[in-house]
Every structure is written in C-alpha cells, then in structure tokens.
mmCIF file of C-alpha atoms and ligand atoms in Angstrom:
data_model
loop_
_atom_site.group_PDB
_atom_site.id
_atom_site.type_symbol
_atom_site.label_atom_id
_atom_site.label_comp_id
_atom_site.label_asym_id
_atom_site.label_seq_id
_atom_site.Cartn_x
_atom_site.Cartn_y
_atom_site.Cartn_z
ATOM 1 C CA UNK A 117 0.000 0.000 0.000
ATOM 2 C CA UNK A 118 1.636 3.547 -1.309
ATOM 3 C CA UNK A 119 0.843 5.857 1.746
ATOM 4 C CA UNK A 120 -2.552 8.234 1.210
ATOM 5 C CA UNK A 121 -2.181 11.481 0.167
ATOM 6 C CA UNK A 122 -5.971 12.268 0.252
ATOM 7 C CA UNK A 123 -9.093 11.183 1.911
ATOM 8 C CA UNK A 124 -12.598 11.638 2.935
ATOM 9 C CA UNK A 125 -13.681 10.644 6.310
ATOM 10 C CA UNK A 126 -17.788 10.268 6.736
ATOM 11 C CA UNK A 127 -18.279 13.346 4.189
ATOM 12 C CA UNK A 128 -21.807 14.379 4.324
ATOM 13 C CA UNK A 129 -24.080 16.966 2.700
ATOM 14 C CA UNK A 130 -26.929 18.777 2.877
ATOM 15 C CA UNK A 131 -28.594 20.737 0.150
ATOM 16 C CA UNK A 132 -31.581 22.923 1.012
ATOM 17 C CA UNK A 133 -34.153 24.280 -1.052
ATOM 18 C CA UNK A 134 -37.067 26.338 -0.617
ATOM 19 C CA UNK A 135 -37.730 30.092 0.848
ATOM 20 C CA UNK A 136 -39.960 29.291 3.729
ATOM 21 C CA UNK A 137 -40.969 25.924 4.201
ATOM 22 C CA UNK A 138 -36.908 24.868 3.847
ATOM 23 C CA UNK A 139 -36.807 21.199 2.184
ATOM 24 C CA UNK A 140 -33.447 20.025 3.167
ATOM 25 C CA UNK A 141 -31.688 17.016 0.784
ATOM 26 C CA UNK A 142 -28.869 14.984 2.099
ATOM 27 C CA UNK A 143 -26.307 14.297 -0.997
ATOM 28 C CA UNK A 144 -23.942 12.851 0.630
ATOM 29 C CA UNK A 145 -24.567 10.415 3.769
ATOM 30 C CA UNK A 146 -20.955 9.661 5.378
ATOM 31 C CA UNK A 147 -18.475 8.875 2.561
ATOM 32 C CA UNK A 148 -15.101 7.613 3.032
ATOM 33 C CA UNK A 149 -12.912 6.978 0.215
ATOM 34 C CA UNK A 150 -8.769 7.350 0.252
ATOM 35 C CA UNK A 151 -6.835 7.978 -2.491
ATOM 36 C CA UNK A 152 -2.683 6.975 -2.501
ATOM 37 C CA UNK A 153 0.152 8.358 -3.934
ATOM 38 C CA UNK A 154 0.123 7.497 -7.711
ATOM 39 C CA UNK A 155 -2.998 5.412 -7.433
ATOM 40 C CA UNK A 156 -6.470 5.344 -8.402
ATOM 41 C CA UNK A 157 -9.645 5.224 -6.705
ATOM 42 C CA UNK A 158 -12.565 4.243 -9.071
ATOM 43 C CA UNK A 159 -15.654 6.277 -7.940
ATOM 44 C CA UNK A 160 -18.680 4.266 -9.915
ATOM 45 C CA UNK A 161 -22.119 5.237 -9.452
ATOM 46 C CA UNK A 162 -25.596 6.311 -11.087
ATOM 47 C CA UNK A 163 -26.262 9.869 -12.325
ATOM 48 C CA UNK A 164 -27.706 11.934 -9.415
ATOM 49 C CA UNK A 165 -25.617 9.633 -6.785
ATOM 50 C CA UNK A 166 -23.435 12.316 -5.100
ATOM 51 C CA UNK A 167 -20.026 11.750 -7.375
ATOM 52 C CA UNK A 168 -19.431 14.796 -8.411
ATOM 53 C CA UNK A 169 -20.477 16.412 -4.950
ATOM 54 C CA UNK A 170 -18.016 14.283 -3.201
ATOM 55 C CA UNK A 171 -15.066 15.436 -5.719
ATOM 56 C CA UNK A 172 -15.684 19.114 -5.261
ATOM 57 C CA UNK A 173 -15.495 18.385 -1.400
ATOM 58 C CA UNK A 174 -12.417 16.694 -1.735
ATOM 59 C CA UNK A 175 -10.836 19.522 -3.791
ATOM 60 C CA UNK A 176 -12.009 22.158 -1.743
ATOM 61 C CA UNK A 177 -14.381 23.684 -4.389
ATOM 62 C CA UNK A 178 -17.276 23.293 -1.563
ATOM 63 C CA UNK A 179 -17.932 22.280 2.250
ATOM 64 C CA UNK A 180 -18.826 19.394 3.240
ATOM 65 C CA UNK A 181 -22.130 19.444 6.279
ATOM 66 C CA UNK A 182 -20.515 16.930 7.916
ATOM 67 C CA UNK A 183 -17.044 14.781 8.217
ATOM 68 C CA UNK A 184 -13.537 15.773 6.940
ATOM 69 C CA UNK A 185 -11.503 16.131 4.215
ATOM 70 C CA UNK A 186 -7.720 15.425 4.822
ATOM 71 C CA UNK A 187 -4.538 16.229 2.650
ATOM 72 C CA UNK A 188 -1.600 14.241 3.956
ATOM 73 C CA UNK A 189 -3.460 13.437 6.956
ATOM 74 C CA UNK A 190 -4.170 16.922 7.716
ATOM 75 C CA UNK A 191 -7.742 18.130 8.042
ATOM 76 C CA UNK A 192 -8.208 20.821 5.367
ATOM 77 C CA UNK A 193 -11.043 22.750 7.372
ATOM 78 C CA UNK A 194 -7.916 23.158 10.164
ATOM 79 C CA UNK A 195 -5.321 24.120 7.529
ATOM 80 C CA UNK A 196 -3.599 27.639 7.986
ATOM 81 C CA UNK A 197 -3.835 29.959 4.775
ATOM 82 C CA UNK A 198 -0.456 28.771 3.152
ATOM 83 C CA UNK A 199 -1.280 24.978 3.990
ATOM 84 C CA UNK A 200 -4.565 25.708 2.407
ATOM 85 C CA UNK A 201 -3.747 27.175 -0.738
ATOM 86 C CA UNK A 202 -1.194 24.483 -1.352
ATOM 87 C CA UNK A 203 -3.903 22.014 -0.807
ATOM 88 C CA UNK A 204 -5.670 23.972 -3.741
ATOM 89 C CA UNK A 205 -3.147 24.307 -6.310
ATOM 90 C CA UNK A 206 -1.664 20.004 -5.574
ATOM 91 C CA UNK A 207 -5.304 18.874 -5.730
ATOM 92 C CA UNK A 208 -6.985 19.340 -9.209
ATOM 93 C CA UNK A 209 -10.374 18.917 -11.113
ATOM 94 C CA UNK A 210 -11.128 17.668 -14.529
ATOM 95 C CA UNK A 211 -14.735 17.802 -14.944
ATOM 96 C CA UNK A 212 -17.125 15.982 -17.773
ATOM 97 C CA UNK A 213 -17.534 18.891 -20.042
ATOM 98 C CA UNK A 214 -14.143 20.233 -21.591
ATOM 99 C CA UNK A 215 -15.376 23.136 -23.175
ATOM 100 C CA UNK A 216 -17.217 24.235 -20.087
ATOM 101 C CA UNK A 217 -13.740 24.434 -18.090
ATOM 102 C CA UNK A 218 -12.183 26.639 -21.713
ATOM 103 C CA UNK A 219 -12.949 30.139 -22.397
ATOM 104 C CA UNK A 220 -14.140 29.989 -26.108
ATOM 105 C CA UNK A 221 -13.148 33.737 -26.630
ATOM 106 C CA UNK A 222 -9.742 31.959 -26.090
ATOM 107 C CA UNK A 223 -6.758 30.392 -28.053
ATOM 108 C CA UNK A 224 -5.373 27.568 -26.873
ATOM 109 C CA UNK A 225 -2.179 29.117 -26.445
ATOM 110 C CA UNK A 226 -3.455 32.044 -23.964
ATOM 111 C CA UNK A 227 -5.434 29.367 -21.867
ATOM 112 C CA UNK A 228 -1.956 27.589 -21.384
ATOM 113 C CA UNK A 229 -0.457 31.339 -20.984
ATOM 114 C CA UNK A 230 -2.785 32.148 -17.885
ATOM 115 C CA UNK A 231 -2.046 29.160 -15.863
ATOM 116 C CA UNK A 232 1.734 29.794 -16.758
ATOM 117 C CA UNK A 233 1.844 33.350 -15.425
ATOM 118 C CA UNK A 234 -0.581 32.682 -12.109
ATOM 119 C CA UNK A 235 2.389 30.015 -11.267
ATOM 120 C CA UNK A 236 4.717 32.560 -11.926
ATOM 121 C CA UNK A 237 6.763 31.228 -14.920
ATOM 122 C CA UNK A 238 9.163 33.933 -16.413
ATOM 123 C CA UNK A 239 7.590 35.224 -20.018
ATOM 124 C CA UNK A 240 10.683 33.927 -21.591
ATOM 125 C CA UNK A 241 10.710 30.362 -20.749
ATOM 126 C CA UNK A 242 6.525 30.409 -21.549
ATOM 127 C CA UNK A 243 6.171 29.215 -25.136
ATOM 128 C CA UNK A 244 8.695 26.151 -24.047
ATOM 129 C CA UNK A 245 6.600 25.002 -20.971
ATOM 130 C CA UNK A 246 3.406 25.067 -23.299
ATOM 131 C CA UNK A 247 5.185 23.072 -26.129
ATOM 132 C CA UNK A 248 6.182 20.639 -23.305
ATOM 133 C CA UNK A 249 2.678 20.134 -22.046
ATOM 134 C CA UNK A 250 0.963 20.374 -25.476
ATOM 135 C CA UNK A 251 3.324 17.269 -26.124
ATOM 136 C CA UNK A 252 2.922 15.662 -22.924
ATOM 137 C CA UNK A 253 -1.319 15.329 -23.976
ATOM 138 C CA UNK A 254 -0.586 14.326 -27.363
ATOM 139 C CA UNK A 255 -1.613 17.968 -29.382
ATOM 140 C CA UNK A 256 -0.026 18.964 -31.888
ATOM 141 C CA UNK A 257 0.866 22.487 -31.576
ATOM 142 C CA UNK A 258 -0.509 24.040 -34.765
ATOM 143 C CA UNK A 259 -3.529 23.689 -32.732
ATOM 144 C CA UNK A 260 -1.997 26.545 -30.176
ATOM 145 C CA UNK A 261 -3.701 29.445 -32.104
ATOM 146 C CA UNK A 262 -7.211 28.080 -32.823
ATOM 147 C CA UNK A 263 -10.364 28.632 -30.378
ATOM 148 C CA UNK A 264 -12.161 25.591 -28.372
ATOM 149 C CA UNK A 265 -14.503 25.316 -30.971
ATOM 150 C CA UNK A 266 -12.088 24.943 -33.702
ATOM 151 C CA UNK A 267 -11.272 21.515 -31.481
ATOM 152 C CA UNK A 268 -12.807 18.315 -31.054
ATOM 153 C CA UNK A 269 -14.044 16.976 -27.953
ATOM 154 C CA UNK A 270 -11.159 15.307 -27.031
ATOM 155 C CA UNK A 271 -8.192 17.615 -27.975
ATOM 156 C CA UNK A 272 -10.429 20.223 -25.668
ATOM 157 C CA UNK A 273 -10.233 17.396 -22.995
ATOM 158 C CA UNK A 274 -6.427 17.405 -23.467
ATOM 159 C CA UNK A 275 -5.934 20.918 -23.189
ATOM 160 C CA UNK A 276 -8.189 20.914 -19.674
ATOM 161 C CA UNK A 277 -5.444 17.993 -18.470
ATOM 162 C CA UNK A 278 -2.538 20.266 -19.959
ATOM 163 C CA UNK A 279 -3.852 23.370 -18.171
ATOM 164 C CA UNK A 280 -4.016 21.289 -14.862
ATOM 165 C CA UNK A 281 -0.900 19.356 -15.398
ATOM 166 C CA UNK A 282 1.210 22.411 -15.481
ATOM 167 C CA UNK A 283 0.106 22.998 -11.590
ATOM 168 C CA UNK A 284 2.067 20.153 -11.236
ATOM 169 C CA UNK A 285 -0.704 18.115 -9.353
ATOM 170 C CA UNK A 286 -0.470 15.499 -6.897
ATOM 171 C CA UNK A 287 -4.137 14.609 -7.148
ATOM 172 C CA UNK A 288 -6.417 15.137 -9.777
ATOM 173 C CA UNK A 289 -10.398 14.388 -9.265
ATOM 174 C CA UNK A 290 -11.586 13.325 -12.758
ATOM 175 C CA UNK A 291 -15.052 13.471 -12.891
ATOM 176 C CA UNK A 292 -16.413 11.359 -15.796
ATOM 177 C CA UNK A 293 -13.739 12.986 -17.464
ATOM 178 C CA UNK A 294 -14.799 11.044 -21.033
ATOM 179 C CA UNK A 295 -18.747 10.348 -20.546
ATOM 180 C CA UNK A 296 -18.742 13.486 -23.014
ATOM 181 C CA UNK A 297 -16.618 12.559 -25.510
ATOM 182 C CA UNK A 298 -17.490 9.901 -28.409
ATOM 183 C CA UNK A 299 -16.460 5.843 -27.556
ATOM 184 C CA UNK A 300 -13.627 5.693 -29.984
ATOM 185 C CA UNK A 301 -11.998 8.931 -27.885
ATOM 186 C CA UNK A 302 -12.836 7.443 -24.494
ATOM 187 C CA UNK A 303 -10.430 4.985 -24.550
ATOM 188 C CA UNK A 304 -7.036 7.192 -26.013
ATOM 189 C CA UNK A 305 -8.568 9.425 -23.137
ATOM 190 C CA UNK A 306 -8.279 7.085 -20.848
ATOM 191 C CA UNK A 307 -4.737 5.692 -22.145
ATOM 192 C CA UNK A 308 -3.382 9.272 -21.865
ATOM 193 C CA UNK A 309 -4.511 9.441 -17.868
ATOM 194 C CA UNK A 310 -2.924 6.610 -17.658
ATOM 195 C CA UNK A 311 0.264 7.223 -18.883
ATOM 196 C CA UNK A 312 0.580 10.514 -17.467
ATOM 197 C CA UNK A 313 0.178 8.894 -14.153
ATOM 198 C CA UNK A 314 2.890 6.443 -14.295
ATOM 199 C CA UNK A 315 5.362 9.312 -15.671
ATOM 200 C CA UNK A 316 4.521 11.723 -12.751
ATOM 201 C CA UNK A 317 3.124 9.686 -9.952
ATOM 202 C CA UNK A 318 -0.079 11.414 -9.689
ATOM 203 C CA UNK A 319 -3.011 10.256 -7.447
ATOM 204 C CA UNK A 320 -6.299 9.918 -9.434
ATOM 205 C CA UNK A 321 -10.467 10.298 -8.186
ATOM 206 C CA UNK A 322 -11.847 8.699 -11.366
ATOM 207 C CA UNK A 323 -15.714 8.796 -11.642
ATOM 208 C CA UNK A 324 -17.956 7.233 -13.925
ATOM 209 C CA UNK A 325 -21.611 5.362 -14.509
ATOM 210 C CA UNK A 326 -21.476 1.904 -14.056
ATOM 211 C CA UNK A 327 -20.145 0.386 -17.457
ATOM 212 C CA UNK A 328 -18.188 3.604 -18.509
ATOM 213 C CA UNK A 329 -14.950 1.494 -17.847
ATOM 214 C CA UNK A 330 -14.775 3.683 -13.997
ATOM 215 C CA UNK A 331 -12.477 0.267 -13.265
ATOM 216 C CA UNK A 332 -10.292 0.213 -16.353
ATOM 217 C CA UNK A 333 -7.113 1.830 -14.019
ATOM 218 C CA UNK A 334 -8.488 1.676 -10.771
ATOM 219 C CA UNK A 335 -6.571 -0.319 -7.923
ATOM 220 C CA UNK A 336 -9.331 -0.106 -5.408
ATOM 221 C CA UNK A 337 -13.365 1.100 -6.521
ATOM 222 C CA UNK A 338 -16.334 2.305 -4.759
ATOM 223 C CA UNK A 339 -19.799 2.007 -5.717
ATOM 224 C CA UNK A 340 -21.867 5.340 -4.719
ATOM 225 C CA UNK A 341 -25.737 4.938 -4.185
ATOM 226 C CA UNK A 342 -27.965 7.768 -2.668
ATOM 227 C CA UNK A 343 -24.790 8.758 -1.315
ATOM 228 C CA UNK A 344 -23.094 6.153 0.277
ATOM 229 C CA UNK A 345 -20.132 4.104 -0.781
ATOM 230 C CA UNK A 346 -22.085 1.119 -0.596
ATOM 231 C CA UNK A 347 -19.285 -1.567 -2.186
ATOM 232 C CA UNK A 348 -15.805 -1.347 -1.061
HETATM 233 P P1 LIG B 663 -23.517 12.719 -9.681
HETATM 234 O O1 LIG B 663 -22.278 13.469 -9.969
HETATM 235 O O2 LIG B 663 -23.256 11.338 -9.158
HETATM 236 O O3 LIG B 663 -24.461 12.703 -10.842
HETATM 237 P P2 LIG B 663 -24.164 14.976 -8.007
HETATM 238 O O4 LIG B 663 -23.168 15.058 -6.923
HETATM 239 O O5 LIG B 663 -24.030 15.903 -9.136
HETATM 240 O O6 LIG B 663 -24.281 13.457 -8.490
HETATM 241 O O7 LIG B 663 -25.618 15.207 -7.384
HETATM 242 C C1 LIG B 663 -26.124 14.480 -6.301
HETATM 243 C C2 LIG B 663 -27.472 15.054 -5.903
HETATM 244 O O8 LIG B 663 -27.289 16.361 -5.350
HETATM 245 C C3 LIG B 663 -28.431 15.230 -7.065
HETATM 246 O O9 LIG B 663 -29.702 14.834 -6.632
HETATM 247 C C4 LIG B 663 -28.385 16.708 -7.350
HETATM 248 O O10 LIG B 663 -29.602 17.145 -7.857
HETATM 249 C C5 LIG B 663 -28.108 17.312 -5.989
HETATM 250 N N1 LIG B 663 -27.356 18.576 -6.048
HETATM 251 C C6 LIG B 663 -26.127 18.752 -6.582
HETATM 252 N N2 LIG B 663 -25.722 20.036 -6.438
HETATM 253 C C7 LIG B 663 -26.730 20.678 -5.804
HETATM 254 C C8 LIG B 663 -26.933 22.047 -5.359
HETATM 255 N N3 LIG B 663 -25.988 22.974 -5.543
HETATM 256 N N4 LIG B 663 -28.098 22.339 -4.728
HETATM 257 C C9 LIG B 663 -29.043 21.393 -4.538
HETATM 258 N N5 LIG B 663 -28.914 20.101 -4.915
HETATM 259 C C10 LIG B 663 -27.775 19.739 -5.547
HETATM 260 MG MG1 LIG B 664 -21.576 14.237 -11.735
#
C-alpha cells in the first residue's frame, strides 16, 4: 500500500431548497474513500448519486455538512492559509464537459499562458513550458492558435489535463472525465490518464456510470448509491 495522500472521512451533505418551508436534501450520507500516492480510486455510481459532490469536497471547491476532508493526513477545514492554498493548487479537477472548463473567446495558447503566469513562470521560458505540455497530452501544436470550438471533444479534454498538469498536481479528481466525448476517444482518453500517471506519480479520483470502464485503471473502486459508498 503507497501511503494516502488524500481522503474523505464520513463526508456528508446537505442541500436545502425552498424560501420558507426549507426542504433540506442529504447528498452525501458519510463517505469515506482514500486515495494513494500514484494510485487510483474508481468512484462508480448512477447519475444523481453524489459523485461529483463528493469530488468538489475533496478539492475544496465546496464544504462538506458533515465529516472531513484530509490532505496528507491533515484536516483541510484546520489548515492555515499557506497549507490551504497548497492544498488547492496540488489537488486538481477535470470535470465531464471540456469546453465548459475553456474560455471559447480563447486560443489555446493564452489558456496555457494564464495558468503559466498565475504560477509565476518567467515570459521567456513560456512558449517552451506550453510546447512541453501540449506534447505531454498528445496535441499537436498548430492547434496553439485556434479557439475551443475549432477543437474536437477530445483535444479540448487534453488541453483541460494540460492546463491542470502544469500545476504540477499530486491529485487530480476526474469526474467522468470522457462520458462526453465519443467511444472511440474514451479509450485514447483514458490511455493518456494513464500514462501521465505512471510518468509523474499522480493520485487519481476517477468517476464514472457503471459500465463507462470507472475500473479500467483503478486499484481499489467504490460504488456510490444515494450517497453512500455502498461496495468497497
Ligand atoms: P452525480 O455526480 O453522481 O451525478 P451529483 O453530486 O451531481 O451526483 O448530485 C447528487 C445530488 O445532489 C443530485 O440529486 C443533485 O440534484 C443534488 N445537487 C447537486 N448540487 C446541488 C446544489 N448545488 N443544490 C441542490 N442540490 C444539488
Ligand atoms: Mg456528476
């Protein structure tokens, strides 16, 4: 066993609706999942079953109600502000819809650019670090100066992983990073993940509905219903 570099410990959550008469919805009802170093934990479950809710938790992106989140065994909700903020930058989303994560008023090339200059690379050493990456994901890099809808579906996806990759990640919540691609780009999808996370020892959240191949790289898998991790 490689040790855990992230885990949820009886995550719960509560949605409320309503103006009044409040209607309160519990998501999530006391989900624990770890995730090591360089592995992956498959997260399989029906649509409407709390996945995704569970991921943003475990990157930060929302509270949980209930239960705790930890980063190297630390509890994130205790973390001082640096702690914290490396917590966000090492732990990374991918979510379902590439072109939702891209700005289409965007090139390719100044959505690599804006990551690059947040994490403080010099100008100079820029256009090197984005041929690197655009390599890394398999692009070629005539496709630097076109717009996300001059893409496909799954070079969009591989610019979302670029973009993230160059935070240099030590976890990365995929959440049914391929369920909008077509089948024949699932797969190289998939294969790229993969390979990226033998080269760089990255820990991996993969989501998917049952039958979306959720267990095709996963070492240990969950099945979510209504919120539970009902099959360890
Ligand atoms: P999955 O990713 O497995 O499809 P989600 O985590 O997206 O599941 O959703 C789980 C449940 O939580 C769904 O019933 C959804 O409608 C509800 N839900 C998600 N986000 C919110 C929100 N912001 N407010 C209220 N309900 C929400
Ligand atoms: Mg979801």
């Amino acid at each position: 066993m490689s040790p855990i570099c992230l885990n949820a410990i009886a995550v719960s959550k509560t949605y409320d609706s309503g103006l009044i008469f409040k209607k309160y919805k519990k998501v999530l009802d006391g989900a624990s999942l770890e995730i090591e170093e360089g592995k992956t934990f498959g997260l399989v479950g029906p649509s409407g079953s709390g996945k995704t809710t569970l991921g943003r938790i475990m990157a930060g992106l929302d509270r949980p109600s209930g239960g705790d989140v930890l980063f190297h065994g630390k509890k994130i909700a205790e973390m001082d502000r640096t702690g914290y903020s490396h917590f966000r930058r090492r732990v990374q989303v991918v979510f379902q819809d590439p072109e939702g994560s891209l700005n289409p008023r965007k090139r390719i090339e100044t959505a690599f650019d804006e990551v690059l200059s947040l994490v403080k690379v010099p100008k100079k050493v820029r256009e090197e670090r984005t041929l690197a990456i655009m390599d890394a994901v398999g692009l070629s890099e005539d496709l630097l100066c076109r717009y996300p809808n001059q893409l496909s579906g799954g070079q969009n996806q591989r610019v979302v992983i670029g973009r993230v990759l160059l935070l240099d990640p030590e976890v990365i919540i995929l959440d049914e990073p391929t369920s909008a691609l077509d089948i024949s780009v699932q797969a190289q999808i998939l294969n790229l993940l993969k390979d990226l996370q033998k080269q760089r020892g990255i820990g991996y959240l993969l989501s998917a509905q049952a039958g979306e191949g959720g267990k095709f790289m996963a070492q240990d898998v969950g099945v979510m219903k209504e919120g539970r991790l009902v099959f360890r």
